[in-house]
Amino acid sequence: MAETTYIDAIRRALGEEMDRDASVFLMGQDIAAFGGPFRASRGLFEKHGRLRVINTPLMESGAVGAALGAALVGKRPVLEMQFADFVSCGFNQIVNNVAKTYYRWETPVPMVIRLPFGGGSGAGPFHSQSPEAWFAHTPGLCVVAPSTPRDALGMLKAAIRDPNPVIFLEHRFLYRREKEELPAGDLLTPLGRANIVREGTDVTILSWSWTLHESLAAAAELAREGVSVEVIDLRTLTPLDEDTIFTSVRKTSKVLIVHEATVTAGFGAELAARIADQCFEWLDGPVRRVAYADRPSPYNKKLEQSLLPGRERITAALRKLARY
Amino acid sequence: MAETTYIDAIRRALGEEMDRDASVFLMGQDIAAFGGPFRASRGLFEKHGRLRVINTPLMESGAVGAALGAALVGKRPVLEMQFADFVSCGFNQIVNNVAKTYYRWETPVPMVIRLPFGGGSGAGPFHSQSPEAWFAHTPGLCVVAPSTPRDALGMLKAAIRDPNPVIFLEHRFLYRREKEELPAGDLLTPLGRANIVREGTDVTILSWSWTLHESLAAAAELAREGVSVEVIDLRTLTPLDEDTIFTSVRKTSKVLIVHEATVTAGFGAELAARIADQCFEWLDGPVRRVAYADRPSPYNKKLEQSLLPGRERITAALRKLARY
Amino acid sequence: MVVSTHSKPPPPPTAVLADTDPRVLRRAHFFMRLSRAWDSRFEAMARVGRIGRWYSAVGNECTTVGTALALGANDSLSTVHRDLGAVLTTYLDPTRLAPALFEDGDQTAWDVLRPPPQALLDTLANQVFGRRGGFTRGVDRSFHYGLIKPEWGIRHVGMISHLGAMIPVAAGLALANVQDGTDRAVLGFIGEGATSQGDFHEALNLAGVMKLPLILVVENNRYAFSTPLSEQYACEKLSDRAPGYGIAGETVDGLDFDAVHAAMNRAIERARTGYGATLLECMLPRMRGHAEGDGSYEMIPAAEREEYLKQDPLVRFEASLLARGHADQQRVERVTATARDIIEDAVERALLTEEPSLAEATRPVFAPGEVATAFARQSTEVTGG
Amino acid sequence: MVVSTHSKPPPPPTAVLADTDPRVLRRAHFFMRLSRAWDSRFEAMARVGRIGRWYSAVGNECTTVGTALALGANDSLSTVHRDLGAVLTTYLDPTRLAPALFEDGDQTAWDVLRPPPQALLDTLANQVFGRRGGFTRGVDRSFHYGLIKPEWGIRHVGMISHLGAMIPVAAGLALANVQDGTDRAVLGFIGEGATSQGDFHEALNLAGVMKLPLILVVENNRYAFSTPLSEQYACEKLSDRAPGYGIAGETVDGLDFDAVHAAMNRAIERARTGYGATLLECMLPRMRGHAEGDGSYEMIPAAEREEYLKQDPLVRFEASLLARGHADQQRVERVTATARDIIEDAVERALLTEEPSLAEATRPVFAPGEVATAFARQSTEVTGG
Ligand SMILES: Cc1ncc(C[n+]2csc(CCOP(=O)(O)OP(=O)(O)O)c2C)c(N)n1
Ligand SMILES: Cc1ncc(C[n+]2csc(CCOP(=O)(O)OP(=O)(O)O)c2C)c(N)n1
Ligand SMILES: [Mg+2]
Ligand SMILES: [Mg+2]
C-alpha cells in the first residue's frame, strides 16, 4: 500500500467529507484551481465547482465572518488561512463572533479553520508562528493539532462533523515529511482525546505537532541511557484530556512540556498549571518546559534553528529532569 | 487634600505627560470634545487642540497602525480603545506589527494602548473581557494592569516615557470606586516591579487589578481566622518580576493565583508554570487558581456575579489551601 | 444609482413602484407606531433608572420598517442596535396581533407561517430585560441574539457589540442562499459610524465579487456616539462607496417612506434576479443621543437638535397617510393607542417574569457532541469555575 | 480624477508637467535598469535554488521609479514586495554610484545628504540574503526592514508579510508630518490583491477625514498569487474607490513613465498644499509569477502571459528615450551594462559576507530601559530560551 503524506491526508479528509455531506464547503485564498499554496484542496475545485470550493479575495476577517454566516444556516465551512500567521487579521471574528455564538444563542456553529503553522523552514517572523494559546484562552473554541497523517485525516473529518468551531493546526514542516500507510474507509479520530505514543515510567513528555516528533527522538535517546520516557501526544488542546495526562504524570512523577510556541503564556503554561494543581502530591521534580524563547522567529535559518525547541534541547532537559 | 479617583489619575497622567513632552498625543474614538466614554481625556482637547487629541473614525486596526507610523518617526501616541473588548479588531497590528518592530528593526516604538477592561457592571459578553493573556503571550509587548490610582498615575506616566509598546489595562470597575490622596509632583511607578501590598507568612496571593482588591478583602478575612496571607500586586505582567514573586512563594510555600480572565491559558497559568518550575522544592501545597470559568461573560448581573472570582471564592480557596 | 459594469451584467431592474400598496402602508404605520411605543416606554424607564442603558430607535422607524416590509419568508435579516422596527416587522403577524386594525385580506402567506405574535413579542420583551423568558435567557442582552427558524420563515441574526462584524456574517447568509440556489435575499443594517470598519469593506467587496444577494442599509443619523460625520468620513455620500465594490448604491431620504420602500424593492429585485448587492444609505435625523443619558446628545449643537426633532418620520408618515386618504385621524389615533397598549402589556408582563436561573451562567459553550463532553470532563469546570 | 467636495476645498492642483525633465529621465533610466539587473540576478539564483524565494519586480519598474522620483528629502516611503525600484531611487545618489553616466549638474541637494551609495547598496544586498551585514543582520528578510534616517533625508518603512497592514502605518507617517506642520508627503505601495484588506479601507478613510498627505500607489498587476482580479474586486477601476474616501483618485498606464510621473507629481502637489490624499492605480503587466517557481505563473493563460511579456516597461521606456532624442543606443547600452555590473558586484560581495552571529537570535525585543532590563531578569530567558 502506498504511503500517505500529512498533506495528502488533509486532502483526503476534505474530499471524503465533501462527498459525504453536501453542506461541507471550502473557502480560502487561492484554494480553487490553484489548490492552495500547499495544494491541500488540489482537484476539489474541479470536482465540486466554484460554489463549494470558493476562492476569496485577499481577506481574513471577512472570510471568517462569511463562514460564520453560512454556518448559522446549516453549512459546514472549512476555511483555509493561507498561513496561520494571517489568522490574526480575522481574530475578532473568531474570538468574539464565532467562539461566543453557541453560548449566547444555542445555535451550533459547525466550522473548521485550518491553520498551516509553525517554523523550521526559514520563513521568518510572519510565516512561522504557533498561535494556539490565543485560541485555547478563548472559551468556545476547540483547538486541535494532530501530529501524524492518520490523526490529520481522522481529526479533520471529526472536526468537520462536529457542531462546534474547531481551530485546526497543521504543521507545515510535517506536510511532506510525515507519511504512513492508511487503510481505506471512514477513519475518525475522536476530538478531546490524547494519545500515549510511547509508554514509559520515569518522565512524562506532553507535546503536540512537530515537537511531538522531536520529543519521540529525545525519548529514544534517553532510552539508550536507561531512562524510560512516556510521550503523550495531546492532539486536542482544548478541551483537554486530563485523564490521560494526569494518570501518566501520577505514574512517572515527572513532567516535561514541549511546544514550539513562545514560552510565556503558551499553552504549556496551562498544562503546568493544571498539573501543579491536580498532581501536586505525585510530583518528584519541577514541572519543566522546553519552548521557543520569547522572540519573533528570525529569518536566517541558523538563527531560527537556535531557538527552535528541537531534540537536543529536549534531550538535555530530559536528562536534567531524570537526574533530579 | 482631595482624593483622586482612578480615572482622574489617568487623566492627570495624560495631562502631565502632554505638558512635559510635545511628542505625546492622544488618539481614540470620541476622546476629543466628548472626552471619551469614561472622560479620561476631558479638558485635554480644549488645551492641546485637534492635532494632539485626535478623534478617529470608528476603527481599531487602522488606529493602531497609524499610531505605529507616528511612533516610528518620534511621536509618542497614547491610543484609547473605547472598551478593551474592541482591541481584538486591531489585534493583527498589535501582535504582528507593533510588537515585532523593535526586534526586527531596532527602531523603538514608544506607544501606549489603553484598555478599559473587566466586568462587574453587567455589561455583557462584549464589554467585560480581560484580554491580558493574549498580549502576555506576544513577545515584544509590555503588559501592565495597575490596581490603584497611585499606580495608575505612576505607571501610565512611566509607560508613556518608555521606548516600548505598553498594553495598559485599566479596570472599569475601579475607575470611580478607587480613590486616594496623591501628592503633587512627578510621580512615577517603575514598570516591571511587583508590589507586596500585604505581608504574610502562610499563603501568597498573586493578583492584579480588580481581583487584587478582592484578594485583600479575602486576606483580611483569613487574618481573622488566624491565617497570614501575603498579597502581591503584580502590576506588570510581562516582563514579570520573578524576584518578588519567587521570594514570597519560597517564604510562604503556598500560592493562590487570582485573576478575572477566564482560567484556561490565562496569565495565571504562566505564573503557576514558573512557580512549579522555580519554586518546586519550596511548595507545601498545590498551586491553585481562582479565575473566571471558561465562558463568555453573561449579561444578567446575577449570572455575571456567579462567575466573577470575588472575595467569597477567594476566601474559600484560601481556607482550603491554608488547611492543606 | 451606480451599477458595476466590471463583469458587464445587463442593467438591473430599476422600476420604481408608483405608489405604495395601501396594505403595505397600513402595516408600516402599525409597525412604526409599535416601534415608537416601545422606545417611549423604554426611554421612560431609562430616565428613572429602571433600566441601565437604552439605545433609542426614534427617528429610524421609517427606514427599518420601510425596508423590512419588502422581505419575504426566509429572506434573512441582520440587525444592529436601532433596528427594533425591522425586528417587529419581520417577526409579527399584525393581523393576529391587532386584528381590529386590519382587514380580512391583509394576512399574507408568511403571516400564516409565523407563530402567535403575542408569544414572540413577550419573548422579545424578556430578552431586552435579560430575563429568563428571553431568547438568550439572560445570557446576552437586547438585540444580541439570533432567531433562525426556517419553519417560521424567520432568519434573523442579531449583533455582537463589535460594530461592522455582522456585515460579513450577513454576506455569509447571502452566500448560503446562492449555494442553495434560492432567490432569497439578505437585509442588513449598519450605522454610518460602523462603515469605517474594515469588515464593511471586506464584506462588500466579497458581495461585489460573488454577486451576493445582500442589501446593506446604512442608517446615517449623522453621529456615531459623539462623532459627527465630518470626522467619520470625507465622501459626499456613503453610497459613493458602492462603485468601488461594483455594487449598486443609492442614498435616499430616510424620512420618506415611499422612497425608502421603493429603493428597497429595487434592491430586493436585483438581489433576487442575480444582479447582486446594494448599498442603500438612508439619511436620518439624530433625534436622540447615543444611549439615553450618556451625555452624547448634549454634544450636538442645540439648533441642530431642534432641527432633527422636527423631522420626526412618524409625523411625516401620518401626515402623508391623511393627505393621501389612506387613513383618517381616528384611525391614526387608534393605531397609536393600540400599539401603545400592546407594548405596555408586553413590558408589564416581562417585568413580572423571573430572573434567569443561575445555572444559565455555566450553560454549555459547545453544542452537544464529543467536544462538549470532553469540555465537561475537565477539572477547570470545577476549580476554575 | 475625483476630488471630494465634502469639506468643499478649492480645486486641487491639476497641472500636468508638459514633458519630463531630461535629468529625471536619465535618473529614471538608471534606476529602472538597476532594479531590473537586480531581479535578473536573483531570478537566476532562484532558478538554480541558490536562494529560496524571490518576488520579482520585473514589470513594476516604471511605476516604482516613476513615482519615487517625485519624492524629496524627508518625504516618507512605504514599500511592499515588488518595490525595489522605489527603494533604490530613494536611497542612492546615482551621480556618485555611476558618475560616468551623469552630468555635473545632475546631483541634487538630497543626493548630497545621502550616504555613500555603494555602502547602502551592499547593506541592501546583505539584507536580502539575510546576512550579517544587512539592515536587520539576518533577523528578518528582504524588504522587511525599516530605514529611518532623517539625517540622510530617508524615511523608509518596509513591510510585514501581512498585506495591507502597512497602509495605516503610512497614514501614521503622514499624520506625524501634519502634526509637525511640514509639507512632507508619504508614498506608499500596495498590490491590487491587498486592496481587499480592511486596513486599506480604514487607512484611506482616515486619510480622507484628516486630509493626510498620503499617496497610495496600487500596483495592479492583475493577479494576487493565483487570484485574477475578477475574483478580487468587481469595480471597474480601483481608483473608483477614491470618491468613497473623499480623496483624489486616478488610474494610469503603469508602463507610461510620463503619465505615472505626472500623476505622481500632481498627487505630491496636492499632498504638499493641504488637499490630502491620492489613490493612484497603475496598471501593470504580470510578467512573472507570484514568487519564482511556485507554480502560480502557470495559472495565467499562456496567451495572456505572452501579452504581458510584450509590455516590458523598460523596452517601452528606452524606445521613448531614443525616439525623443534623450539618449542614443550607445547610452542605453552603457546604462544597462553599468547597472548590471553594479548589481553583480554588490551581489558577489554580499555572497562572501558572513552569516549572522547566533547571538542575533536572542537580541532584545525591547528598546533599552526599565522594561528591557526587567525582561532580561526573567528565568524564561534561560529555561524557555
Ligand atoms: C468595533 C467597535 N468599536 C467601537 C465601538 C464603540 N461604539 C459603540 S456604538 C458606537 C457609535 C456607533 O455609531 P453608528 O455606527 O453611527 O451607529 P448609531 O449609534 O449612530 O446608530 C461606538 C463607537 C463598537 N461598538 N465597536
Ligand atoms: C493578510 C495576508 N493574507 C494573505 C497573505 C498571503 N499572500 C502573500 S502575497 C499574496 C498575493 C498578493 O497579491 P497582490 O497584493 O496583488 O500583490 P502582487 O504579489 O501581485 O504584487 C497573498 C495572498 C498575506 N501576505 N497577507
Ligand atoms: Mg450614527
Ligand atoms: Mg497583484
PDB file of N, CA and C in Angstrom, chain B residues 147-148 151 189-190 192-208 212 215-216 219 228-236 241-252:
ATOM      1  N   SER B 147      -3.604  48.658  39.946  1.00  0.00           N
ATOM      2  CA  SER B 147      -4.851  48.464  40.693  1.00  0.00           C
ATOM      3  C   SER B 147      -5.240  49.673  41.535  1.00  0.00           C
ATOM      4  N   THR B 148      -4.369  50.660  41.645  1.00  0.00           N
ATOM      5  CA  THR B 148      -4.682  51.821  42.491  1.00  0.00           C
ATOM      6  C   THR B 148      -4.512  53.117  41.696  1.00  0.00           C
ATOM      7  N   ASP B 151      -0.777  53.956  41.345  1.00  0.00           N
ATOM      8  CA  ASP B 151      -0.066  53.223  40.302  1.00  0.00           C
ATOM      9  C   ASP B 151      -0.597  53.536  38.904  1.00  0.00           C
ATOM     10  N   THR B 189       5.852  55.182  38.766  1.00  0.00           N
ATOM     11  CA  THR B 189       5.938  53.829  39.305  1.00  0.00           C
ATOM     12  C   THR B 189       6.742  53.019  38.300  1.00  0.00           C
ATOM     13  N   PRO B 190       7.796  52.367  38.738  1.00  0.00           N
ATOM     14  CA  PRO B 190       8.601  51.633  37.753  1.00  0.00           C
ATOM     15  C   PRO B 190       7.821  50.501  37.093  1.00  0.00           C
ATOM     16  N   GLY B 192       7.644  46.752  35.468  1.00  0.00           N
ATOM     17  CA  GLY B 192       8.406  45.525  35.723  1.00  0.00           C
ATOM     18  C   GLY B 192       8.647  45.243  37.191  1.00  0.00           C
ATOM     19  N   ARG B 193       7.923  45.915  38.066  1.00  0.00           N
ATOM     20  CA  ARG B 193       8.099  45.704  39.502  1.00  0.00           C
ATOM     21  C   ARG B 193       6.756  45.386  40.167  1.00  0.00           C
ATOM     22  N   ALA B 194       6.695  44.233  40.826  1.00  0.00           N
ATOM     23  CA  ALA B 194       5.502  43.887  41.586  1.00  0.00           C
ATOM     24  C   ALA B 194       5.531  44.617  42.921  1.00  0.00           C
ATOM     25  N   ASN B 195       4.412  44.570  43.622  1.00  0.00           N
ATOM     26  CA  ASN B 195       4.285  45.309  44.871  1.00  0.00           C
ATOM     27  C   ASN B 195       3.695  44.392  45.937  1.00  0.00           C
ATOM     28  N   ILE B 196       4.392  44.247  47.043  1.00  0.00           N
ATOM     29  CA  ILE B 196       3.834  43.462  48.146  1.00  0.00           C
ATOM     30  C   ILE B 196       2.887  44.368  48.907  1.00  0.00           C
ATOM     31  N   VAL B 197       1.609  44.134  48.736  1.00  0.00           N
ATOM     32  CA  VAL B 197       0.605  45.043  49.275  1.00  0.00           C
ATOM     33  C   VAL B 197       0.284  44.692  50.721  1.00  0.00           C
ATOM     34  N   ARG B 198       0.406  43.424  51.014  1.00  0.00           N
ATOM     35  CA  ARG B 198       0.151  42.981  52.390  1.00  0.00           C
ATOM     36  C   ARG B 198       1.143  41.879  52.688  1.00  0.00           C
ATOM     37  N   GLU B 199       1.835  41.980  53.792  1.00  0.00           N
ATOM     38  CA  GLU B 199       2.803  40.940  54.122  1.00  0.00           C
ATOM     39  C   GLU B 199       2.138  39.818  54.893  1.00  0.00           C
ATOM     40  N   GLY B 200       2.647  38.624  54.697  1.00  0.00           N
ATOM     41  CA  GLY B 200       2.072  37.471  55.391  1.00  0.00           C
ATOM     42  C   GLY B 200       3.033  36.316  55.332  1.00  0.00           C
ATOM     43  N   THR B 201       2.685  35.226  55.977  1.00  0.00           N
ATOM     44  CA  THR B 201       3.646  34.129  56.109  1.00  0.00           C
ATOM     45  C   THR B 201       3.092  32.775  55.692  1.00  0.00           C
ATOM     46  N   ASP B 202       1.764  32.652  55.562  1.00  0.00           N
ATOM     47  CA  ASP B 202       1.192  31.320  55.348  1.00  0.00           C
ATOM     48  C   ASP B 202       0.872  30.998  53.886  1.00  0.00           C
ATOM     49  N   VAL B 203       0.350  31.949  53.198  1.00  0.00           N
ATOM     50  CA  VAL B 203      -0.030  31.748  51.794  1.00  0.00           C
ATOM     51  C   VAL B 203       0.291  33.031  51.032  1.00  0.00           C
ATOM     52  N   THR B 204       0.719  32.888  49.782  1.00  0.00           N
ATOM     53  CA  THR B 204       0.915  34.052  48.915  1.00  0.00           C
ATOM     54  C   THR B 204      -0.232  34.124  47.904  1.00  0.00           C
ATOM     55  N   ILE B 205      -0.811  35.291  47.780  1.00  0.00           N
ATOM     56  CA  ILE B 205      -1.765  35.531  46.688  1.00  0.00           C
ATOM     57  C   ILE B 205      -1.068  36.379  45.625  1.00  0.00           C
ATOM     58  N   LEU B 206      -1.183  35.948  44.377  1.00  0.00           N
ATOM     59  CA  LEU B 206      -0.701  36.751  43.253  1.00  0.00           C
ATOM     60  C   LEU B 206      -1.916  37.238  42.480  1.00  0.00           C
ATOM     61  N   SER B 207      -2.026  38.525  42.319  1.00  0.00           N
ATOM     62  CA  SER B 207      -3.187  39.046  41.600  1.00  0.00           C
ATOM     63  C   SER B 207      -2.870  40.414  41.022  1.00  0.00           C
ATOM     64  N   TRP B 208      -3.846  41.007  40.375  1.00  0.00           N
ATOM     65  CA  TRP B 208      -3.680  42.346  39.803  1.00  0.00           C
ATOM     66  C   TRP B 208      -5.058  42.933  39.522  1.00  0.00           C
ATOM     67  N   LEU B 212      -7.248  42.092  42.753  1.00  0.00           N
ATOM     68  CA  LEU B 212      -6.298  42.401  43.838  1.00  0.00           C
ATOM     69  C   LEU B 212      -7.070  42.901  45.057  1.00  0.00           C
ATOM     70  N   SER B 215      -8.842  40.143  46.634  1.00  0.00           N
ATOM     71  CA  SER B 215      -7.871  39.302  47.332  1.00  0.00           C
ATOM     72  C   SER B 215      -7.524  39.901  48.696  1.00  0.00           C
ATOM     73  N   LEU B 216      -7.389  41.209  48.722  1.00  0.00           N
ATOM     74  CA  LEU B 216      -7.086  41.871  50.005  1.00  0.00           C
ATOM     75  C   LEU B 216      -8.216  41.666  51.001  1.00  0.00           C
ATOM     76  N   ALA B 219      -7.916  38.234  52.238  1.00  0.00           N
ATOM     77  CA  ALA B 219      -6.776  38.107  53.152  1.00  0.00           C
ATOM     78  C   ALA B 219      -7.145  38.645  54.538  1.00  0.00           C
ATOM     79  N   SER B 228      -2.166  33.989  57.928  1.00  0.00           N
ATOM     80  CA  SER B 228      -1.449  35.175  57.492  1.00  0.00           C
ATOM     81  C   SER B 228      -1.182  35.093  55.986  1.00  0.00           C
ATOM     82  N   VAL B 229      -1.830  35.955  55.250  1.00  0.00           N
ATOM     83  CA  VAL B 229      -1.758  35.902  53.787  1.00  0.00           C
ATOM     84  C   VAL B 229      -0.926  37.068  53.244  1.00  0.00           C
ATOM     85  N   GLU B 230       0.029  36.758  52.419  1.00  0.00           N
ATOM     86  CA  GLU B 230       0.802  37.794  51.737  1.00  0.00           C
ATOM     87  C   GLU B 230       0.122  38.058  50.389  1.00  0.00           C
ATOM     88  N   VAL B 231      -0.094  39.320  50.092  1.00  0.00           N
ATOM     89  CA  VAL B 231      -0.784  39.657  48.836  1.00  0.00           C
ATOM     90  C   VAL B 231       0.147  40.482  47.957  1.00  0.00           C
ATOM     91  N   ILE B 232       0.382  39.967  46.771  1.00  0.00           N
ATOM     92  CA  ILE B 232       1.260  40.671  45.833  1.00  0.00           C
ATOM     93  C   ILE B 232       0.464  41.185  44.647  1.00  0.00           C
ATOM     94  N   ASP B 233       0.610  42.463  44.397  1.00  0.00           N
ATOM     95  CA  ASP B 233       0.007  43.091  43.224  1.00  0.00           C
ATOM     96  C   ASP B 233       1.062  43.032  42.113  1.00  0.00           C
ATOM     97  N   LEU B 234       0.814  42.233  41.104  1.00  0.00           N
ATOM     98  CA  LEU B 234       1.844  42.094  40.061  1.00  0.00           C
ATOM     99  C   LEU B 234       2.127  43.417  39.355  1.00  0.00           C
ATOM    100  N   ARG B 235       1.101  44.167  39.118  1.00  0.00           N
ATOM    101  CA  ARG B 235       1.186  45.450  38.393  1.00  0.00           C
ATOM    102  C   ARG B 235       1.667  45.275  36.954  1.00  0.00           C
ATOM    103  N   THR B 236       2.851  44.748  36.766  1.00  0.00           N
ATOM    104  CA  THR B 236       3.321  44.430  35.412  1.00  0.00           C
ATOM    105  C   THR B 236       3.265  42.913  35.232  1.00  0.00           C
ATOM    106  N   ASP B 241       8.099  40.282  37.372  1.00  0.00           N
ATOM    107  CA  ASP B 241       9.034  40.492  38.482  1.00  0.00           C
ATOM    108  C   ASP B 241       9.147  39.193  39.276  1.00  0.00           C
ATOM    109  N   GLU B 242       9.955  38.287  38.779  1.00  0.00           N
ATOM    110  CA  GLU B 242      10.055  36.969  39.412  1.00  0.00           C
ATOM    111  C   GLU B 242      10.667  37.038  40.805  1.00  0.00           C
ATOM    112  N   ASP B 243      11.632  37.927  40.987  1.00  0.00           N
ATOM    113  CA  ASP B 243      12.280  38.025  42.301  1.00  0.00           C
ATOM    114  C   ASP B 243      11.251  38.144  43.414  1.00  0.00           C
ATOM    115  N   THR B 244      10.418  39.143  43.266  1.00  0.00           N
ATOM    116  CA  THR B 244       9.427  39.407  44.308  1.00  0.00           C
ATOM    117  C   THR B 244       8.498  38.206  44.500  1.00  0.00           C
ATOM    118  N   ILE B 245       8.076  37.633  43.379  1.00  0.00           N
ATOM    119  CA  ILE B 245       7.129  36.522  43.442  1.00  0.00           C
ATOM    120  C   ILE B 245       7.783  35.285  44.059  1.00  0.00           C
ATOM    121  N   PHE B 246       8.921  34.922  43.526  1.00  0.00           N
ATOM    122  CA  PHE B 246       9.558  33.679  43.993  1.00  0.00           C
ATOM    123  C   PHE B 246       9.979  33.806  45.462  1.00  0.00           C
ATOM    124  N   THR B 247      10.467  34.975  45.840  1.00  0.00           N
ATOM    125  CA  THR B 247      10.864  35.171  47.242  1.00  0.00           C
ATOM    126  C   THR B 247       9.668  34.940  48.161  1.00  0.00           C
ATOM    127  N   SER B 248       8.552  35.479  47.772  1.00  0.00           N
ATOM    128  CA  SER B 248       7.361  35.337  48.608  1.00  0.00           C
ATOM    129  C   SER B 248       6.904  33.880  48.662  1.00  0.00           C
ATOM    130  N   VAL B 249       6.825  33.238  47.507  1.00  0.00           N
ATOM    131  CA  VAL B 249       6.337  31.855  47.466  1.00  0.00           C
ATOM    132  C   VAL B 249       7.288  30.938  48.236  1.00  0.00           C
ATOM    133  N   ARG B 250       8.575  31.216  48.135  1.00  0.00           N
ATOM    134  CA  ARG B 250       9.531  30.378  48.872  1.00  0.00           C
ATOM    135  C   ARG B 250       9.395  30.595  50.381  1.00  0.00           C
ATOM    136  N   LYS B 251       8.895  31.779  50.719  1.00  0.00           N
ATOM    137  CA  LYS B 251       8.690  32.057  52.144  1.00  0.00           C
ATOM    138  C   LYS B 251       7.409  31.371  52.655  1.00  0.00           C
ATOM    139  N   THR B 252       6.314  31.556  51.937  1.00  0.00           N
ATOM    140  CA  THR B 252       5.025  31.033  52.437  1.00  0.00           C
ATOM    141  C   THR B 252       4.794  29.576  52.054  1.00  0.00           C
TER     142      THR B 252
END
